[in-house]
Amino acid sequence: MVEFSRRVESVSISGIREVFEAAGSEAINLGLGQPDFPTPEHARAAAVEAIETGKADAYTSNFGTESLRDAIREKHARDNDLDVSREQVIATAGGSEALHLALEAHVDSGDEVLHPDPGFVSYSALTKLAGGTPVSVPLRDDLTLSPAAVEERITPDTAAIIINSPANPTGAVQPPSDMRAFARIADEYDVLLISDEVYEQIVFEGTHRSPMEFADSDNVVVINAASKTYSMTGWRLGWVVASEARIERMLRVHQYIQACASAPAQHAAEAALRGPQEQVEDMVEAFETRRDVLRSGLEDMGLSVPEPRGAFYVMPEVPAGWVDAVIERGVIVVPGSAFGDAGSGYARISYATDLETIREALDVMRDATQAVS
């Protein structure tokens, strides 16, 4: 039998997927990182129009359509005060591909990549697939990432640092002072800073600022997507923003593994970015209400819940056996250990579902908490 590559053998199936597959079909799913709102109607209509008129029949440019890249430029000028050229953008198959491009284009065998722990499952896995060595950085007590902790782990082998705010799995939002510090570190140590900003619009307290706003060099790469902001996870449309030189190297990877992002999805994302934003505002307001109900319910059980200021996750500290007890009773939550060693003793709970379901799940969690206490 032909053996498998060492790179693929170094990663395993996501712990999130393992939980889903082990749960029953009738379980309440609080493990899914997917908004339960519909994609905006004007975005759907743009995709339908593109299909019916034949605009989506052919490959687009490897970069993506000019009109989508212009819409992305306009978004970054509006939301981040960044002057981005069309040549600084690649439309990708979701934020996941954007992250993959950034790592493949900048990481050599043996290079170290610093990432938050607990952090999104792809950071470590994609680093390994690029031939690099992931280096975890434990979080503060409030589950934000400390610039000082990052700085003290930099070595001559460090190629990149990944940051994520608002964060999956923690819901933490980094303050602007941290983002300024991360940009300084990238400049001072001449390392790449990959900023995952997919949850950028879902902020309840505090303010999102991109480290690209503060950088003096071109050492910041921004990852973003339509997935969470516009409830378009299934459309698989993201983008990466960087200097033209870095984009050109990432395009070399993109053109061979993807060619271009889905054409109908590009038309939909353009409409979402340029169209009315009231649905986004309504969605964020609903998420904040759900967060408050879920967090209050968990604290009433005696659990400690670091304040989640964005995204749609809470990450409480839980007693031994709690996750299994909850899953056995028919509610899917994800053990914190799925997101890194420092996640042990926590659980990630998504509130991307309706209030009635959240309240039903809280009753189950309350029973589980009593059983293991």
PDB file of C-alpha atoms in Angstrom, residues 141-337:
ATOM      1  CA  ASP A 141      -8.275  34.950  31.934  1.00  0.00           C
ATOM      2  CA  ASP A 142     -10.791  36.941  29.860  1.00  0.00           C
ATOM      3  CA  LEU A 143      -9.887  34.718  26.855  1.00  0.00           C
ATOM      4  CA  THR A 144      -8.247  37.510  24.857  1.00  0.00           C
ATOM      5  CA  LEU A 145      -4.763  37.072  23.383  1.00  0.00           C
ATOM      6  CA  SER A 146      -1.984  39.006  25.106  1.00  0.00           C
ATOM      7  CA  PRO A 147       0.500  40.797  22.810  1.00  0.00           C
ATOM      8  CA  ALA A 148       3.163  40.306  25.498  1.00  0.00           C
ATOM      9  CA  ALA A 149       2.562  36.546  25.509  1.00  0.00           C
ATOM     10  CA  VAL A 150       2.904  36.508  21.730  1.00  0.00           C
ATOM     11  CA  GLU A 151       6.068  38.599  21.788  1.00  0.00           C
ATOM     12  CA  GLU A 152       7.829  36.385  24.324  1.00  0.00           C
ATOM     13  CA  ARG A 153       7.272  33.305  22.127  1.00  0.00           C
ATOM     14  CA  ILE A 154       8.825  34.781  18.986  1.00  0.00           C
ATOM     15  CA  THR A 155      12.016  33.012  17.888  1.00  0.00           C
ATOM     16  CA  PRO A 156      14.252  33.248  14.801  1.00  0.00           C
ATOM     17  CA  ASP A 157      12.055  30.486  13.329  1.00  0.00           C
ATOM     18  CA  THR A 158       8.800  32.440  13.680  1.00  0.00           C
ATOM     19  CA  ALA A 159       7.282  33.115  10.268  1.00  0.00           C
ATOM     20  CA  ALA A 160       3.751  34.176  11.182  1.00  0.00           C
ATOM     21  CA  ILE A 161       1.311  35.042  13.952  1.00  0.00           C
ATOM     22  CA  ILE A 162      -2.416  34.370  13.654  1.00  0.00           C
ATOM     23  CA  ILE A 163      -4.880  36.525  15.572  1.00  0.00           C
ATOM     24  CA  ASN A 164      -8.682  36.347  15.556  1.00  0.00           C
ATOM     25  CA  SER A 165     -11.109  38.998  16.804  1.00  0.00           C
ATOM     26  CA  PRO A 166     -13.978  38.616  17.456  1.00  0.00           C
ATOM     27  CA  ALA A 167     -12.806  35.110  18.223  1.00  0.00           C
ATOM     28  CA  ASN A 168     -13.961  31.583  17.573  1.00  0.00           C
ATOM     29  CA  PRO A 169     -14.303  29.698  19.943  1.00  0.00           C
ATOM     30  CA  THR A 170     -14.253  32.258  22.765  1.00  0.00           C
ATOM     31  CA  GLY A 171     -16.347  35.215  21.598  1.00  0.00           C
ATOM     32  CA  ALA A 172     -13.586  37.516  22.890  1.00  0.00           C
ATOM     33  CA  VAL A 173     -12.939  40.902  21.273  1.00  0.00           C
ATOM     34  CA  GLN A 174      -9.414  42.318  21.333  1.00  0.00           C
ATOM     35  CA  PRO A 175      -9.254  46.012  22.348  1.00  0.00           C
ATOM     36  CA  PRO A 176      -7.770  48.475  19.827  1.00  0.00           C
ATOM     37  CA  SER A 177      -4.649  48.810  22.000  1.00  0.00           C
ATOM     38  CA  ASP A 178      -3.939  45.100  21.475  1.00  0.00           C
ATOM     39  CA  MET A 179      -4.406  45.402  17.718  1.00  0.00           C
ATOM     40  CA  ARG A 180      -1.961  48.309  17.652  1.00  0.00           C
ATOM     41  CA  ALA A 181       0.511  46.201  19.659  1.00  0.00           C
ATOM     42  CA  PHE A 182       0.157  43.226  17.302  1.00  0.00           C
ATOM     43  CA  ALA A 183       0.890  45.506  14.338  1.00  0.00           C
ATOM     44  CA  ARG A 184       3.984  46.845  16.124  1.00  0.00           C
ATOM     45  CA  ILE A 185       5.203  43.294  16.782  1.00  0.00           C
ATOM     46  CA  ALA A 186       4.799  42.379  13.107  1.00  0.00           C
ATOM     47  CA  ASP A 187       6.762  45.462  12.079  1.00  0.00           C
ATOM     48  CA  GLU A 188       9.470  45.212  14.742  1.00  0.00           C
ATOM     49  CA  TYR A 189      10.185  41.485  14.400  1.00  0.00           C
ATOM     50  CA  ASP A 190       9.506  41.359  10.646  1.00  0.00           C
ATOM     51  CA  VAL A 191       7.009  38.504  10.901  1.00  0.00           C
ATOM     52  CA  LEU A 192       3.717  38.059   9.104  1.00  0.00           C
ATOM     53  CA  LEU A 193       0.540  38.892  11.042  1.00  0.00           C
ATOM     54  CA  ILE A 194      -2.543  37.053   9.748  1.00  0.00           C
ATOM     55  CA  SER A 195      -5.673  38.732  11.095  1.00  0.00           C
ATOM     56  CA  ASP A 196      -8.812  36.579  10.910  1.00  0.00           C
ATOM     57  CA  GLU A 197     -11.657  39.113  10.878  1.00  0.00           C
ATOM     58  CA  VAL A 198     -14.516  36.869   9.721  1.00  0.00           C
ATOM     59  CA  TYR A 199     -16.698  37.858  12.727  1.00  0.00           C
ATOM     60  CA  GLU A 200     -15.789  41.545  12.426  1.00  0.00           C
ATOM     61  CA  GLN A 201     -19.355  42.892  12.298  1.00  0.00           C
ATOM     62  CA  ILE A 202     -20.680  40.831  15.226  1.00  0.00           C
ATOM     63  CA  VAL A 203     -19.539  42.975  18.152  1.00  0.00           C
ATOM     64  CA  PHE A 204     -21.681  43.813  21.195  1.00  0.00           C
ATOM     65  CA  GLU A 205     -19.229  45.669  23.428  1.00  0.00           C
ATOM     66  CA  GLY A 206     -16.008  47.321  22.392  1.00  0.00           C
ATOM     67  CA  THR A 207     -14.832  48.212  18.909  1.00  0.00           C
ATOM     68  CA  HIS A 208     -13.271  46.106  16.193  1.00  0.00           C
ATOM     69  CA  ARG A 209     -10.096  47.547  14.718  1.00  0.00           C
ATOM     70  CA  SER A 210      -7.939  45.830  12.151  1.00  0.00           C
ATOM     71  CA  PRO A 211      -4.187  45.720  12.823  1.00  0.00           C
ATOM     72  CA  MET A 212      -3.712  46.660   9.167  1.00  0.00           C
ATOM     73  CA  GLU A 213      -4.818  50.171  10.201  1.00  0.00           C
ATOM     74  CA  PHE A 214      -1.783  50.482  12.486  1.00  0.00           C
ATOM     75  CA  ALA A 215       0.997  48.696  10.573  1.00  0.00           C
ATOM     76  CA  ASP A 216       3.940  50.606   9.116  1.00  0.00           C
ATOM     77  CA  SER A 217       4.996  47.685   6.895  1.00  0.00           C
ATOM     78  CA  ASP A 218       3.133  45.307   4.595  1.00  0.00           C
ATOM     79  CA  ASN A 219       3.419  42.509   7.179  1.00  0.00           C
ATOM     80  CA  VAL A 220      -0.345  42.275   7.836  1.00  0.00           C
ATOM     81  CA  VAL A 221      -2.686  39.996   5.878  1.00  0.00           C
ATOM     82  CA  VAL A 222      -6.433  40.247   6.515  1.00  0.00           C
ATOM     83  CA  ILE A 223      -8.805  37.289   6.167  1.00  0.00           C
ATOM     84  CA  ASN A 224     -12.530  37.949   5.859  1.00  0.00           C
ATOM     85  CA  ALA A 225     -15.684  36.408   4.401  1.00  0.00           C
ATOM     86  CA  ALA A 226     -19.369  36.888   3.711  1.00  0.00           C
ATOM     87  CA  SER A 227     -20.104  33.724   5.719  1.00  0.00           C
ATOM     88  CA  LYS A 228     -20.943  35.052   9.181  1.00  0.00           C
ATOM     89  CA  THR A 229     -21.869  38.681   8.525  1.00  0.00           C
ATOM     90  CA  TYR A 230     -24.402  37.850   5.815  1.00  0.00           C
ATOM     91  CA  SER A 231     -25.333  34.306   6.882  1.00  0.00           C
ATOM     92  CA  MET A 232     -23.715  32.909   3.729  1.00  0.00           C
ATOM     93  CA  THR A 233     -21.717  29.970   5.095  1.00  0.00           C
ATOM     94  CA  GLY A 234     -22.883  27.658   2.312  1.00  0.00           C
ATOM     95  CA  TRP A 235     -21.945  30.082  -0.444  1.00  0.00           C
ATOM     96  CA  ARG A 236     -18.226  29.656   0.351  1.00  0.00           C
ATOM     97  CA  LEU A 237     -17.113  33.182  -0.456  1.00  0.00           C
ATOM     98  CA  GLY A 238     -14.268  34.876   1.385  1.00  0.00           C
ATOM     99  CA  TRP A 239     -11.348  37.107   0.540  1.00  0.00           C
ATOM    100  CA  VAL A 240      -7.810  37.954   1.500  1.00  0.00           C
ATOM    101  CA  VAL A 241      -6.352  41.470   1.544  1.00  0.00           C
ATOM    102  CA  ALA A 242      -2.622  42.153   1.538  1.00  0.00           C
ATOM    103  CA  SER A 243       0.081  44.071  -0.305  1.00  0.00           C
ATOM    104  CA  GLU A 244       0.306  43.468  -4.052  1.00  0.00           C
ATOM    105  CA  ALA A 245       3.539  41.504  -3.615  1.00  0.00           C
ATOM    106  CA  ARG A 246       1.958  39.169  -1.060  1.00  0.00           C
ATOM    107  CA  ILE A 247      -1.244  38.842  -3.100  1.00  0.00           C
ATOM    108  CA  GLU A 248       0.795  37.825  -6.150  1.00  0.00           C
ATOM    109  CA  ARG A 249       2.401  34.959  -4.190  1.00  0.00           C
ATOM    110  CA  MET A 250      -0.950  33.863  -2.764  1.00  0.00           C
ATOM    111  CA  LEU A 251      -2.437  33.969  -6.258  1.00  0.00           C
ATOM    112  CA  ARG A 252       0.177  31.429  -7.358  1.00  0.00           C
ATOM    113  CA  VAL A 253      -1.339  28.988  -4.859  1.00  0.00           C
ATOM    114  CA  HIS A 254      -4.959  29.959  -5.514  1.00  0.00           C
ATOM    115  CA  GLN A 255      -4.771  29.558  -9.302  1.00  0.00           C
ATOM    116  CA  TYR A 256      -3.717  25.921  -8.999  1.00  0.00           C
ATOM    117  CA  ILE A 257      -5.956  24.718  -6.179  1.00  0.00           C
ATOM    118  CA  GLN A 258      -9.093  26.740  -6.899  1.00  0.00           C
ATOM    119  CA  ALA A 259      -8.746  28.755 -10.149  1.00  0.00           C
ATOM    120  CA  CYS A 260     -11.459  31.148  -8.951  1.00  0.00           C
ATOM    121  CA  ALA A 261     -14.204  31.417  -6.375  1.00  0.00           C
ATOM    122  CA  SER A 262     -17.699  30.326  -7.406  1.00  0.00           C
ATOM    123  CA  ALA A 263     -19.088  32.855  -9.887  1.00  0.00           C
ATOM    124  CA  PRO A 264     -22.688  32.877  -8.546  1.00  0.00           C
ATOM    125  CA  ALA A 265     -21.334  33.338  -5.012  1.00  0.00           C
ATOM    126  CA  GLN A 266     -19.214  36.280  -6.157  1.00  0.00           C
ATOM    127  CA  HIS A 267     -22.290  38.056  -7.530  1.00  0.00           C
ATOM    128  CA  ALA A 268     -24.209  37.322  -4.316  1.00  0.00           C
ATOM    129  CA  ALA A 269     -21.408  38.631  -2.096  1.00  0.00           C
ATOM    130  CA  GLU A 270     -21.072  41.806  -4.139  1.00  0.00           C
ATOM    131  CA  ALA A 271     -24.783  42.489  -3.646  1.00  0.00           C
ATOM    132  CA  ALA A 272     -24.539  41.728   0.069  1.00  0.00           C
ATOM    133  CA  LEU A 273     -21.620  44.110   0.544  1.00  0.00           C
ATOM    134  CA  ARG A 274     -23.181  46.944  -1.471  1.00  0.00           C
ATOM    135  CA  GLY A 275     -26.805  46.462  -0.474  1.00  0.00           C
ATOM    136  CA  PRO A 276     -28.744  47.509   2.628  1.00  0.00           C
ATOM    137  CA  GLN A 277     -27.108  46.492   5.898  1.00  0.00           C
ATOM    138  CA  GLU A 278     -30.182  46.525   8.139  1.00  0.00           C
ATOM    139  CA  GLN A 279     -30.378  42.722   8.204  1.00  0.00           C
ATOM    140  CA  VAL A 280     -26.845  42.582   9.618  1.00  0.00           C
ATOM    141  CA  GLU A 281     -27.805  45.046  12.342  1.00  0.00           C
ATOM    142  CA  ASP A 282     -30.944  43.049  13.187  1.00  0.00           C
ATOM    143  CA  MET A 283     -28.942  39.817  13.320  1.00  0.00           C
ATOM    144  CA  VAL A 284     -26.342  41.298  15.682  1.00  0.00           C
ATOM    145  CA  GLU A 285     -29.101  42.623  17.954  1.00  0.00           C
ATOM    146  CA  ALA A 286     -30.701  39.162  18.066  1.00  0.00           C
ATOM    147  CA  PHE A 287     -27.359  37.522  18.838  1.00  0.00           C
ATOM    148  CA  GLU A 288     -26.769  39.910  21.728  1.00  0.00           C
ATOM    149  CA  THR A 289     -30.140  39.031  23.260  1.00  0.00           C
ATOM    150  CA  ARG A 290     -29.416  35.319  22.891  1.00  0.00           C
ATOM    151  CA  ARG A 291     -25.970  35.751  24.422  1.00  0.00           C
ATOM    152  CA  ASP A 292     -27.446  37.455  27.467  1.00  0.00           C
ATOM    153  CA  VAL A 293     -30.032  34.697  27.989  1.00  0.00           C
ATOM    154  CA  LEU A 294     -27.492  31.903  27.559  1.00  0.00           C
ATOM    155  CA  ARG A 295     -24.795  33.493  29.703  1.00  0.00           C
ATOM    156  CA  SER A 296     -27.253  34.303  32.488  1.00  0.00           C
ATOM    157  CA  GLY A 297     -28.570  30.742  32.448  1.00  0.00           C
ATOM    158  CA  LEU A 298     -25.094  29.247  32.632  1.00  0.00           C
ATOM    159  CA  GLU A 299     -24.070  31.529  35.486  1.00  0.00           C
ATOM    160  CA  ASP A 300     -27.253  30.629  37.362  1.00  0.00           C
ATOM    161  CA  MET A 301     -25.994  27.019  37.285  1.00  0.00           C
ATOM    162  CA  GLY A 302     -22.818  28.147  39.015  1.00  0.00           C
ATOM    163  CA  LEU A 303     -20.601  28.081  35.910  1.00  0.00           C
ATOM    164  CA  SER A 304     -17.973  30.755  35.286  1.00  0.00           C
ATOM    165  CA  VAL A 305     -18.468  32.411  31.891  1.00  0.00           C
ATOM    166  CA  PRO A 306     -15.835  34.880  30.603  1.00  0.00           C
ATOM    167  CA  GLU A 307     -17.747  37.704  28.939  1.00  0.00           C
ATOM    168  CA  PRO A 308     -18.139  37.085  25.191  1.00  0.00           C
ATOM    169  CA  ARG A 309     -18.232  40.498  23.511  1.00  0.00           C
ATOM    170  CA  GLY A 310     -18.671  39.318  19.935  1.00  0.00           C
ATOM    171  CA  ALA A 311     -19.206  36.440  17.491  1.00  0.00           C
ATOM    172  CA  PHE A 312     -21.896  33.971  18.679  1.00  0.00           C
ATOM    173  CA  TYR A 313     -20.145  31.695  21.155  1.00  0.00           C
ATOM    174  CA  VAL A 314     -19.775  31.439  24.916  1.00  0.00           C
ATOM    175  CA  MET A 315     -16.991  29.398  26.469  1.00  0.00           C
ATOM    176  CA  PRO A 316     -17.768  28.584  30.087  1.00  0.00           C
ATOM    177  CA  GLU A 317     -15.481  26.741  32.477  1.00  0.00           C
ATOM    178  CA  VAL A 318     -17.152  23.395  33.146  1.00  0.00           C
ATOM    179  CA  PRO A 319     -16.601  20.562  35.638  1.00  0.00           C
ATOM    180  CA  ALA A 320     -15.186  17.179  34.600  1.00  0.00           C
ATOM    181  CA  GLY A 321     -17.730  15.086  32.740  1.00  0.00           C
ATOM    182  CA  TRP A 322     -19.992  18.048  31.954  1.00  0.00           C
ATOM    183  CA  VAL A 323     -19.673  17.953  28.152  1.00  0.00           C
ATOM    184  CA  ASP A 324     -20.373  14.216  28.001  1.00  0.00           C
ATOM    185  CA  ALA A 325     -23.341  14.602  30.363  1.00  0.00           C
ATOM    186  CA  VAL A 326     -24.828  17.349  28.191  1.00  0.00           C
ATOM    187  CA  ILE A 327     -24.326  15.405  24.950  1.00  0.00           C
ATOM    188  CA  GLU A 328     -25.786  12.240  26.477  1.00  0.00           C
ATOM    189  CA  ARG A 329     -28.908  14.240  27.319  1.00  0.00           C
ATOM    190  CA  GLY A 330     -29.325  15.383  23.709  1.00  0.00           C
ATOM    191  CA  VAL A 331     -27.593  18.761  23.416  1.00  0.00           C
ATOM    192  CA  ILE A 332     -24.503  19.136  21.236  1.00  0.00           C
ATOM    193  CA  VAL A 333     -21.734  21.301  22.675  1.00  0.00           C
ATOM    194  CA  VAL A 334     -18.051  21.118  21.783  1.00  0.00           C
ATOM    195  CA  PRO A 335     -15.343  20.320  24.362  1.00  0.00           C
ATOM    196  CA  GLY A 336     -12.840  23.124  24.702  1.00  0.00           C
ATOM    197  CA  SER A 337     -10.016  20.645  24.127  1.00  0.00           C
TER     198      SER A 337
END
